[in-house]
Amino acid sequence: MADAIAVGPPKLEKKPVKFSNLLLGAGLNMFEVTTLGQPLEVVKTTMAANRGDNFAGALSRVWSRGGILGYYQGLIPWAWIEASTKGAVLLFVASEAEYYAKSFGASDFISGIGGGMAGGVAQAYATMGFCTCMKTVEITQHKIAQAGVKPPSTWATFMDIYRKEGIRGINKGVNAVAIRQTTNWGSRFGLSRLAESGIRRVTGKEEGQKLGSLEKILASGLGGGLSAWNQPIEVIRVEMQSKTEDPNRPKNLTVGKTLNYIYSNNGLKGLYRGVTPRIGLGVWQTICMVALGDMAKEAVEKLTGDKVTAKH
């Protein structure tokens, strides 16, 4: 009788972080932010900073700051720096976190959420903190221009904040960014999976069967749009980083102090200012990543000669 062959559990392997994956992510993010991404970001930030404005009022306010170019304030260099680096940070950290979560026995679903949440926190502290701060400063400081004074250049503003407040000054609101990113990635991942399951039930597809492009856009769009439930954190982040003057605003703002300040002045409605352009931004990001992902994937593979393994 032949000896029984013992079959152990499959060996756990860490996902490699390839240059082609990083290039694909950076390319798609750069395209997304340079087209509709930054205009939606500017409108969202304007509404969050000026909570008396409705959507039409915010559009008018942005236009008054420089016409069409007003919608691209903060794009160069801050939005480009953020777009070209945040994907790399997410991939590196999420890959490590997912690997260690699985090594402790977590399921693929839980380790996927955990990896995304850890990656989101790393994004905030490594690159997004100072980028979002400087973008918000660019968008909100243009009241100076309205007063007839030429506003300082981006780099002059950056150096001025750094000289006065140091690293903490250019990373103002970074804790709020970290909370936003970790809840974003956790909820986006979970809600997208729920949407995919619903689409499969409606269309009669088996679990694991590939969804079509439109179905992927719908699932990811729902995940991204519904993730805007955490808009209060985004409004808090904008207020902490804003250069608008208000003598009633507390000094040395923390997340808790900012929450109380916004709620006491604008109520619950104020905490959800800018949610409409944020949902639009989530949908546009999804269209770029899913609809353009396959074309970008082919181009990157031709350029690098390396097979892209990242999901988009």
PDB file of C-alpha atoms in Angstrom, residues 48 51 231-233 235-237 239 246 248-250 253-273:
ATOM      1  CA  ALA A  48     -16.657  72.800   2.649  1.00  0.00           C
ATOM      2  CA  ARG A  51     -20.574  76.440   4.108  1.00  0.00           C
ATOM      3  CA  GLN A 231     -17.996  63.625   4.407  1.00  0.00           C
ATOM      4  CA  PRO A 232     -17.980  65.234   7.909  1.00  0.00           C
ATOM      5  CA  ILE A 233     -14.328  64.146   8.243  1.00  0.00           C
ATOM      6  CA  VAL A 235     -15.278  69.088   5.993  1.00  0.00           C
ATOM      7  CA  ILE A 236     -13.304  68.966   9.270  1.00  0.00           C
ATOM      8  CA  ARG A 237     -10.077  68.441   7.283  1.00  0.00           C
ATOM      9  CA  GLU A 239     -11.627  73.682   8.007  1.00  0.00           C
ATOM     10  CA  ASP A 246     -12.873  83.842  11.249  1.00  0.00           C
ATOM     11  CA  ASN A 248     -14.680  82.988  16.282  1.00  0.00           C
ATOM     12  CA  ARG A 249     -12.689  79.945  15.156  1.00  0.00           C
ATOM     13  CA  PRO A 250     -10.756  78.297  18.023  1.00  0.00           C
ATOM     14  CA  LEU A 253      -7.701  73.209  16.062  1.00  0.00           C
ATOM     15  CA  THR A 254      -7.956  69.480  16.718  1.00  0.00           C
ATOM     16  CA  VAL A 255     -10.414  67.113  14.994  1.00  0.00           C
ATOM     17  CA  GLY A 256     -12.748  67.302  18.038  1.00  0.00           C
ATOM     18  CA  LYS A 257     -12.593  71.116  18.368  1.00  0.00           C
ATOM     19  CA  THR A 258     -13.219  71.548  14.640  1.00  0.00           C
ATOM     20  CA  LEU A 259     -16.224  69.204  14.752  1.00  0.00           C
ATOM     21  CA  ASN A 260     -17.772  71.212  17.602  1.00  0.00           C
ATOM     22  CA  TYR A 261     -17.042  74.531  15.850  1.00  0.00           C
ATOM     23  CA  ILE A 262     -18.664  73.466  12.537  1.00  0.00           C
ATOM     24  CA  TYR A 263     -21.666  71.820  14.221  1.00  0.00           C
ATOM     25  CA  SER A 264     -22.357  74.820  16.482  1.00  0.00           C
ATOM     26  CA  ASN A 265     -22.225  77.240  13.516  1.00  0.00           C
ATOM     27  CA  ASN A 266     -23.730  75.215  10.661  1.00  0.00           C
ATOM     28  CA  GLY A 267     -25.399  72.157  12.205  1.00  0.00           C
ATOM     29  CA  LEU A 268     -25.449  68.691  10.655  1.00  0.00           C
ATOM     30  CA  LYS A 269     -26.042  70.155   7.191  1.00  0.00           C
ATOM     31  CA  GLY A 270     -22.729  72.034   7.424  1.00  0.00           C
ATOM     32  CA  LEU A 271     -20.870  68.777   8.045  1.00  0.00           C
ATOM     33  CA  TYR A 272     -22.139  67.418   4.709  1.00  0.00           C
ATOM     34  CA  ARG A 273     -21.293  70.505   2.605  1.00  0.00           C
TER      35      ARG A 273
END
